[in-house]
């Protein structure tokens, strides 16, 4: 359905069926408003956690890259220096 009053676009989606798999007592961010007022600090922390997870995942599997040569090449990046 087209709704020209929406600030995020013209298309409005309606849900026919909804399944809740998990409930949270408190959300990490507010669902009120248009979604653009998310705290910058929370966004940065989320990005940092994702970066740390991805780097640790890659470094935990050195057999993909030989003898841990990926870790040696990544030492120049700041996020590796922060978590080691």
PDB file of C-alpha atoms in Angstrom:
ATOM      1  CA  UNK A   1       0.000   0.000   0.000  1.00  0.00           C
ATOM      2  CA  UNK A   2       1.357   3.451  -0.882  1.00  0.00           C
ATOM      3  CA  UNK A   3       1.361   6.080   1.870  1.00  0.00           C
ATOM      4  CA  UNK A   4       2.891   9.436   0.812  1.00  0.00           C
ATOM      5  CA  UNK A   5       2.752  10.728   4.425  1.00  0.00           C
ATOM      6  CA  UNK A   6       5.567   8.410   5.570  1.00  0.00           C
ATOM      7  CA  UNK A   7       8.961  10.071   6.130  1.00  0.00           C
ATOM      8  CA  UNK A   8      10.886   6.852   5.420  1.00  0.00           C
ATOM      9  CA  UNK A   9       9.371   6.181   2.011  1.00  0.00           C
ATOM     10  CA  UNK A  10       6.170   5.649   0.122  1.00  0.00           C
ATOM     11  CA  UNK A  11       5.472   1.974   0.818  1.00  0.00           C
ATOM     12  CA  UNK A  12       3.650   0.868   3.946  1.00  0.00           C
ATOM     13  CA  UNK A  13       3.713  -2.816   4.928  1.00  0.00           C
ATOM     14  CA  UNK A  14       0.939  -4.514   6.862  1.00  0.00           C
ATOM     15  CA  UNK A  15       1.523  -7.734   8.803  1.00  0.00           C
ATOM     16  CA  UNK A  16      -0.836 -10.664   8.384  1.00  0.00           C
ATOM     17  CA  UNK A  17       0.869 -13.084  10.782  1.00  0.00           C
ATOM     18  CA  UNK A  18       3.364 -12.409  13.585  1.00  0.00           C
ATOM     19  CA  UNK A  19       5.288 -14.936  15.675  1.00  0.00           C
ATOM     20  CA  UNK A  20       7.236 -13.813  18.776  1.00  0.00           C
ATOM     21  CA  UNK A  21      10.196 -16.116  19.396  1.00  0.00           C
ATOM     22  CA  UNK A  22      11.654 -14.326  22.401  1.00  0.00           C
ATOM     23  CA  UNK A  23      10.482 -11.559  24.723  1.00  0.00           C
ATOM     24  CA  UNK A  24      12.755  -8.911  26.235  1.00  0.00           C
ATOM     25  CA  UNK A  25      12.069  -7.123  29.504  1.00  0.00           C
ATOM     26  CA  UNK A  26      13.824  -3.964  28.359  1.00  0.00           C
ATOM     27  CA  UNK A  27      14.915  -3.118  24.849  1.00  0.00           C
ATOM     28  CA  UNK A  28      18.421  -1.790  24.164  1.00  0.00           C
ATOM     29  CA  UNK A  29      16.896   1.197  22.355  1.00  0.00           C
ATOM     30  CA  UNK A  30      13.617   3.077  22.273  1.00  0.00           C
ATOM     31  CA  UNK A  31      11.003   1.982  19.746  1.00  0.00           C
ATOM     32  CA  UNK A  32       9.140   5.251  20.099  1.00  0.00           C
ATOM     33  CA  UNK A  33       9.638   7.902  17.443  1.00  0.00           C
ATOM     34  CA  UNK A  34      11.011   7.612  13.923  1.00  0.00           C
ATOM     35  CA  UNK A  35      14.140   5.593  14.791  1.00  0.00           C
ATOM     36  CA  UNK A  36      16.675   8.287  13.969  1.00  0.00           C
ATOM     37  CA  UNK A  37      17.314   9.370  17.563  1.00  0.00           C
ATOM     38  CA  UNK A  38      19.303   6.275  18.608  1.00  0.00           C
ATOM     39  CA  UNK A  39      22.056   7.156  21.057  1.00  0.00           C
ATOM     40  CA  UNK A  40      25.398   7.428  19.242  1.00  0.00           C
ATOM     41  CA  UNK A  41      27.227   5.772  22.148  1.00  0.00           C
ATOM     42  CA  UNK A  42      24.965   2.691  22.004  1.00  0.00           C
ATOM     43  CA  UNK A  43      25.434   2.454  18.250  1.00  0.00           C
ATOM     44  CA  UNK A  44      29.227   2.660  18.596  1.00  0.00           C
ATOM     45  CA  UNK A  45      29.255   0.006  21.344  1.00  0.00           C
ATOM     46  CA  UNK A  46      27.197  -2.305  19.145  1.00  0.00           C
ATOM     47  CA  UNK A  47      29.587  -1.796  16.250  1.00  0.00           C
ATOM     48  CA  UNK A  48      32.578  -2.468  18.520  1.00  0.00           C
ATOM     49  CA  UNK A  49      31.052  -5.703  19.838  1.00  0.00           C
ATOM     50  CA  UNK A  50      30.366  -6.863  16.294  1.00  0.00           C
ATOM     51  CA  UNK A  51      33.927  -6.022  15.211  1.00  0.00           C
ATOM     52  CA  UNK A  52      35.440  -7.868  18.171  1.00  0.00           C
ATOM     53  CA  UNK A  53      33.242 -10.901  17.501  1.00  0.00           C
ATOM     54  CA  UNK A  54      34.182 -11.050  13.817  1.00  0.00           C
ATOM     55  CA  UNK A  55      37.906 -10.639  14.464  1.00  0.00           C
ATOM     56  CA  UNK A  56      37.887 -13.284  17.200  1.00  0.00           C
ATOM     57  CA  UNK A  57      35.989 -15.635  14.898  1.00  0.00           C
ATOM     58  CA  UNK A  58      38.537 -15.223  12.118  1.00  0.00           C
ATOM     59  CA  UNK A  59      41.518 -15.517  14.457  1.00  0.00           C
ATOM     60  CA  UNK A  60      40.135 -18.626  16.139  1.00  0.00           C
ATOM     61  CA  UNK A  61      40.425 -20.511  12.840  1.00  0.00           C
ATOM     62  CA  UNK A  62      44.069 -20.084  11.791  1.00  0.00           C
ATOM     63  CA  UNK A  63      43.999 -23.263   9.700  1.00  0.00           C
ATOM     64  CA  UNK A  64      42.076 -21.313   7.049  1.00  0.00           C
ATOM     65  CA  UNK A  65      45.040 -18.973   6.570  1.00  0.00           C
ATOM     66  CA  UNK A  66      48.067 -21.166   7.177  1.00  0.00           C
ATOM     67  CA  UNK A  67      50.100 -20.404  10.277  1.00  0.00           C
ATOM     68  CA  UNK A  68      48.145 -17.497  11.663  1.00  0.00           C
ATOM     69  CA  UNK A  69      49.414 -15.136   8.955  1.00  0.00           C
ATOM     70  CA  UNK A  70      46.111 -13.270   9.030  1.00  0.00           C
ATOM     71  CA  UNK A  71      46.734 -12.210  12.627  1.00  0.00           C
ATOM     72  CA  UNK A  72      50.179 -10.921  11.660  1.00  0.00           C
ATOM     73  CA  UNK A  73      48.690  -8.902   8.795  1.00  0.00           C
ATOM     74  CA  UNK A  74      45.880  -7.510  10.958  1.00  0.00           C
ATOM     75  CA  UNK A  75      48.111  -6.289  13.802  1.00  0.00           C
ATOM     76  CA  UNK A  76      48.217  -2.833  12.207  1.00  0.00           C
ATOM     77  CA  UNK A  77      44.498  -2.299  12.766  1.00  0.00           C
ATOM     78  CA  UNK A  78      43.443  -0.506  15.945  1.00  0.00           C
ATOM     79  CA  UNK A  79      40.716  -2.980  16.926  1.00  0.00           C
ATOM     80  CA  UNK A  80      43.194  -5.828  17.233  1.00  0.00           C
ATOM     81  CA  UNK A  81      45.429  -3.716  19.431  1.00  0.00           C
ATOM     82  CA  UNK A  82      42.444  -2.916  21.679  1.00  0.00           C
ATOM     83  CA  UNK A  83      41.320  -6.511  22.302  1.00  0.00           C
ATOM     84  CA  UNK A  84      44.702  -8.221  22.693  1.00  0.00           C
TER      85      UNK A  84
END
